[in-house]
Structures are given as C-alpha cells and as structure tokens.
Amino acid sequence: MTIHVNIGEAKTRLSELVAAALRGEEVIVQRDGQPKVRLVALPEAEALEREAIAAKRKAAFGCLAEKYAAYPPEAFDVPPSMTDEEYEERIKRKFG
C-alpha cells in the first residue's frame, strides 16, 4: 500500500509515517501535488525491528516453558491437514 501525504501533513504525522515505512509500506511526500520524496526504511532498521518482534514472541512463549517441560519435543509436531494428493484433488475440484 502506498501512502501519499503533502509536506504539511507529513510534518504533523512524521512518527506515524516512519512507523508505516518500517512496516514495509511506501510513503510518498508531495509538494504542490507533485511527488518529491519517498520514505524508505533502512535495511538495518528493518532487521532490528524484526529482531525486537521475535524477542517479544519468544518471551511470550517462554512463559509457558515450565508448564510443558515434561512433554517430549515430538508432542508439539503438528501433522499436515491433508496430503499433497488430497490438496491437488481439492484444487482440481475447486478450479477445474
């Protein structure tokens, strides 16, 4: 998704626009209706953002580690919902 804002609006919404750029959205700043600047997140900033999100998720799952410590690792394996053949059959039925 692309966000187009004029320069005056960009001044008041800068933190919101930076957050959108970090999420991967394209932000275009316009002057007099003409695009002038594109806000793009730095690859390093994107990597740091992803690491922070991963750390939060890991911490959330870590709070349950003691509760499930007695279970073997294979107890958490999730079987596929259908085989490849079943999937292909379903696609053929749906789309012909």
mmCIF file with all atom_site columns, C-alpha atoms in Angstrom:
data_model
loop_
_atom_site.group_PDB
_atom_site.id
_atom_site.type_symbol
_atom_site.label_atom_id
_atom_site.label_alt_id
_atom_site.label_comp_id
_atom_site.label_asym_id
_atom_site.label_entity_id
_atom_site.label_seq_id
_atom_site.pdbx_PDB_ins_code
_atom_site.Cartn_x
_atom_site.Cartn_y
_atom_site.Cartn_z
_atom_site.occupancy
_atom_site.B_iso_or_equiv
_atom_site.pdbx_formal_charge
_atom_site.auth_seq_id
_atom_site.auth_comp_id
_atom_site.auth_asym_id
_atom_site.auth_atom_id
_atom_site.pdbx_PDB_model_num
ATOM 1  C CA . MET A 1 1  ? 0.000   0.000   0.000   1.00 0.00 ? 1  MET A CA 1
ATOM 2  C CA . THR A 1 2  ? 1.240   3.467   -0.833  1.00 0.00 ? 2  THR A CA 1
ATOM 3  C CA . ILE A 1 3  ? 0.594   6.458   1.389   1.00 0.00 ? 3  ILE A CA 1
ATOM 4  C CA . HIS A 1 4  ? 0.614   9.890   -0.273  1.00 0.00 ? 4  HIS A CA 1
ATOM 5  C CA . VAL A 1 5  ? 0.816   12.949  2.000   1.00 0.00 ? 5  VAL A CA 1
ATOM 6  C CA . ASN A 1 6  ? 1.576   16.604  1.419   1.00 0.00 ? 6  ASN A CA 1
ATOM 7  C CA . ILE A 1 7  ? 4.545   18.113  3.183   1.00 0.00 ? 7  ILE A CA 1
ATOM 8  C CA . GLY A 1 8  ? 2.464   19.937  5.822   1.00 0.00 ? 8  GLY A CA 1
ATOM 9  C CA . GLU A 1 9  ? 0.650   16.762  6.792   1.00 0.00 ? 9  GLU A CA 1
ATOM 10 C CA . ALA A 1 10 ? 3.943   14.876  6.846   1.00 0.00 ? 10 ALA A CA 1
ATOM 11 C CA . LYS A 1 11 ? 5.261   17.312  9.460   1.00 0.00 ? 11 LYS A CA 1
ATOM 12 C CA . THR A 1 12 ? 2.415   16.545  11.837  1.00 0.00 ? 12 THR A CA 1
ATOM 13 C CA . ARG A 1 13 ? 2.322   12.788  11.158  1.00 0.00 ? 13 ARG A CA 1
ATOM 14 C CA . LEU A 1 14 ? 6.061   12.065  10.870  1.00 0.00 ? 14 LEU A CA 1
ATOM 15 C CA . SER A 1 15 ? 6.228   9.371   13.568  1.00 0.00 ? 15 SER A CA 1
ATOM 16 C CA . GLU A 1 16 ? 3.180   7.616   12.083  1.00 0.00 ? 16 GLU A CA 1
ATOM 17 C CA . LEU A 1 17 ? 4.706   7.743   8.589   1.00 0.00 ? 17 LEU A CA 1
ATOM 18 C CA . VAL A 1 18 ? 8.043   6.392   9.826   1.00 0.00 ? 18 VAL A CA 1
ATOM 19 C CA . ALA A 1 19 ? 6.217   3.508   11.527  1.00 0.00 ? 19 ALA A CA 1
ATOM 20 C CA . ALA A 1 20 ? 4.406   2.785   8.261   1.00 0.00 ? 20 ALA A CA 1
ATOM 21 C CA . ALA A 1 21 ? 7.707   2.767   6.368   1.00 0.00 ? 21 ALA A CA 1
ATOM 22 C CA . LEU A 1 22 ? 9.158   0.337   8.928   1.00 0.00 ? 22 LEU A CA 1
ATOM 23 C CA . ARG A 1 23 ? 6.164   -1.940  8.310   1.00 0.00 ? 23 ARG A CA 1
ATOM 24 C CA . GLY A 1 24 ? 7.107   -2.002  4.630   1.00 0.00 ? 24 GLY A CA 1
ATOM 25 C CA . GLU A 1 25 ? 4.586   0.481   3.290   1.00 0.00 ? 25 GLU A CA 1
ATOM 26 C CA . GLU A 1 26 ? 5.655   3.010   0.704   1.00 0.00 ? 26 GLU A CA 1
ATOM 27 C CA . VAL A 1 27 ? 5.322   6.628   1.871   1.00 0.00 ? 27 VAL A CA 1
ATOM 28 C CA . ILE A 1 28 ? 5.435   9.415   -0.713  1.00 0.00 ? 28 ILE A CA 1
ATOM 29 C CA . VAL A 1 29 ? 5.713   13.064  0.373   1.00 0.00 ? 29 VAL A CA 1
ATOM 30 C CA . GLN A 1 30 ? 4.316   15.565  -2.110  1.00 0.00 ? 30 GLN A CA 1
ATOM 31 C CA . ARG A 1 31 ? 4.721   19.305  -2.602  1.00 0.00 ? 31 ARG A CA 1
ATOM 32 C CA . ASP A 1 32 ? 2.132   21.132  -4.690  1.00 0.00 ? 32 ASP A CA 1
ATOM 33 C CA . GLY A 1 33 ? 0.644   17.777  -5.695  1.00 0.00 ? 33 GLY A CA 1
ATOM 34 C CA . GLN A 1 34 ? 3.918   16.505  -7.153  1.00 0.00 ? 34 GLN A CA 1
ATOM 35 C CA . PRO A 1 35 ? 5.777   13.580  -5.534  1.00 0.00 ? 35 PRO A CA 1
ATOM 36 C CA . LYS A 1 36 ? 9.110   14.771  -4.162  1.00 0.00 ? 36 LYS A CA 1
ATOM 37 C CA . VAL A 1 37 ? 10.343  12.306  -1.519  1.00 0.00 ? 37 VAL A CA 1
ATOM 38 C CA . ARG A 1 38 ? 9.907   8.620   -0.715  1.00 0.00 ? 38 ARG A CA 1
ATOM 39 C CA . LEU A 1 39 ? 10.338  7.448   2.879   1.00 0.00 ? 39 LEU A CA 1
ATOM 40 C CA . VAL A 1 40 ? 12.062  4.063   2.944   1.00 0.00 ? 40 VAL A CA 1
ATOM 41 C CA . ALA A 1 41 ? 13.208  2.116   5.987   1.00 0.00 ? 41 ALA A CA 1
ATOM 42 C CA . LEU A 1 42 ? 16.884  1.265   6.190   1.00 0.00 ? 42 LEU A CA 1
ATOM 43 C CA . PRO A 1 43 ? 17.608  -2.469  5.955   1.00 0.00 ? 43 PRO A CA 1
ATOM 44 C CA . GLU A 1 44 ? 19.360  -2.307  9.339   1.00 0.00 ? 44 GLU A CA 1
ATOM 45 C CA . ALA A 1 45 ? 16.292  -0.707  10.931  1.00 0.00 ? 45 ALA A CA 1
ATOM 46 C CA . GLU A 1 46 ? 14.026  -3.364  9.418   1.00 0.00 ? 46 GLU A CA 1
ATOM 47 C CA . ALA A 1 47 ? 16.302  -6.088  10.781  1.00 0.00 ? 47 ALA A CA 1
ATOM 48 C CA . LEU A 1 48 ? 16.299  -4.522  14.256  1.00 0.00 ? 48 LEU A CA 1
ATOM 49 C CA . GLU A 1 49 ? 12.509  -4.208  14.158  1.00 0.00 ? 49 GLU A CA 1
ATOM 50 C CA . ARG A 1 50 ? 12.158  -7.892  13.192  1.00 0.00 ? 50 ARG A CA 1
ATOM 51 C CA . GLU A 1 51 ? 14.552  -8.933  15.978  1.00 0.00 ? 51 GLU A CA 1
ATOM 52 C CA . ALA A 1 52 ? 12.565  -6.936  18.534  1.00 0.00 ? 52 ALA A CA 1
ATOM 53 C CA . ILE A 1 53 ? 9.309   -8.566  17.423  1.00 0.00 ? 53 ILE A CA 1
ATOM 54 C CA . ALA A 1 54 ? 10.924  -12.020 17.521  1.00 0.00 ? 54 ALA A CA 1
ATOM 55 C CA . ALA A 1 55 ? 12.235  -11.358 21.050  1.00 0.00 ? 55 ALA A CA 1
ATOM 56 C CA . LYS A 1 56 ? 8.749   -10.358 22.228  1.00 0.00 ? 56 LYS A CA 1
ATOM 57 C CA . ARG A 1 57 ? 7.243   -13.513 20.735  1.00 0.00 ? 57 ARG A CA 1
ATOM 58 C CA . LYS A 1 58 ? 9.953   -15.694 22.226  1.00 0.00 ? 58 LYS A CA 1
ATOM 59 C CA . ALA A 1 59 ? 9.389   -14.138 25.644  1.00 0.00 ? 59 ALA A CA 1
ATOM 60 C CA . ALA A 1 60 ? 5.647   -14.746 25.341  1.00 0.00 ? 60 ALA A CA 1
ATOM 61 C CA . PHE A 1 61 ? 6.196   -18.415 24.523  1.00 0.00 ? 61 PHE A CA 1
ATOM 62 C CA . GLY A 1 62 ? 8.917   -18.716 27.152  1.00 0.00 ? 62 GLY A CA 1
ATOM 63 C CA . CYS A 1 63 ? 6.442   -18.038 29.940  1.00 0.00 ? 63 CYS A CA 1
ATOM 64 C CA . LEU A 1 64 ? 4.885   -21.455 29.209  1.00 0.00 ? 64 LEU A CA 1
ATOM 65 C CA . ALA A 1 65 ? 8.188   -23.358 29.093  1.00 0.00 ? 65 ALA A CA 1
ATOM 66 C CA . GLU A 1 66 ? 7.912   -24.714 32.646  1.00 0.00 ? 66 GLU A CA 1
ATOM 67 C CA . LYS A 1 67 ? 4.342   -25.859 32.114  1.00 0.00 ? 67 LYS A CA 1
ATOM 68 C CA . TYR A 1 68 ? 5.247   -28.004 29.091  1.00 0.00 ? 68 TYR A CA 1
ATOM 69 C CA . ALA A 1 69 ? 8.794   -29.020 30.082  1.00 0.00 ? 69 ALA A CA 1
ATOM 70 C CA . ALA A 1 70 ? 7.724   -32.623 30.804  1.00 0.00 ? 70 ALA A CA 1
ATOM 71 C CA . TYR A 1 71 ? 6.466   -33.172 27.234  1.00 0.00 ? 71 TYR A CA 1
ATOM 72 C CA . PRO A 1 72 ? 8.841   -34.611 24.609  1.00 0.00 ? 72 PRO A CA 1
ATOM 73 C CA . PRO A 1 73 ? 9.588   -32.353 21.608  1.00 0.00 ? 73 PRO A CA 1
ATOM 74 C CA . GLU A 1 74 ? 7.672   -34.624 19.197  1.00 0.00 ? 74 GLU A CA 1
ATOM 75 C CA . ALA A 1 75 ? 4.499   -33.929 21.172  1.00 0.00 ? 75 ALA A CA 1
ATOM 76 C CA . PHE A 1 76 ? 4.469   -30.480 19.568  1.00 0.00 ? 76 PHE A CA 1
ATOM 77 C CA . ASP A 1 77 ? 4.730   -31.694 15.960  1.00 0.00 ? 77 ASP A CA 1
ATOM 78 C CA . VAL A 1 78 ? 1.648   -30.681 14.004  1.00 0.00 ? 78 VAL A CA 1
ATOM 79 C CA . PRO A 1 79 ? 0.609   -33.155 11.300  1.00 0.00 ? 79 PRO A CA 1
ATOM 80 C CA . PRO A 1 80 ? -0.350  -31.730 7.905   1.00 0.00 ? 80 PRO A CA 1
ATOM 81 C CA . SER A 1 81 ? -4.060  -31.119 7.480   1.00 0.00 ? 81 SER A CA 1
ATOM 82 C CA . MET A 1 82 ? -4.063  -33.055 4.191   1.00 0.00 ? 82 MET A CA 1
ATOM 83 C CA . THR A 1 83 ? -1.685  -34.950 1.936   1.00 0.00 ? 83 THR A CA 1
ATOM 84 C CA . ASP A 1 84 ? -0.366  -33.493 -1.305  1.00 0.00 ? 84 ASP A CA 1
ATOM 85 C CA . GLU A 1 85 ? -2.715  -35.748 -3.269  1.00 0.00 ? 85 GLU A CA 1
ATOM 86 C CA . GLU A 1 86 ? -5.726  -34.540 -1.265  1.00 0.00 ? 86 GLU A CA 1
ATOM 87 C CA . TYR A 1 87 ? -4.652  -30.954 -1.796  1.00 0.00 ? 87 TYR A CA 1
ATOM 88 C CA . GLU A 1 88 ? -4.292  -31.420 -5.567  1.00 0.00 ? 88 GLU A CA 1
ATOM 89 C CA . GLU A 1 89 ? -7.715  -33.103 -5.706  1.00 0.00 ? 89 GLU A CA 1
ATOM 90 C CA . ARG A 1 90 ? -9.260  -30.202 -3.816  1.00 0.00 ? 90 ARG A CA 1
ATOM 91 C CA . ILE A 1 91 ? -7.701  -27.648 -6.179  1.00 0.00 ? 91 ILE A CA 1
ATOM 92 C CA . LYS A 1 92 ? -8.966  -29.579 -9.210  1.00 0.00 ? 92 LYS A CA 1
ATOM 93 C CA . ARG A 1 93 ? -12.486 -29.697 -7.782  1.00 0.00 ? 93 ARG A CA 1
ATOM 94 C CA . LYS A 1 94 ? -12.436 -26.017 -6.946  1.00 0.00 ? 94 LYS A CA 1
ATOM 95 C CA . PHE A 1 95 ? -10.833 -24.574 -10.067 1.00 0.00 ? 95 PHE A CA 1
ATOM 96 C CA . GLY A 1 96 ? -11.393 -27.304 -12.632 1.00 0.00 ? 96 GLY A CA 1
#
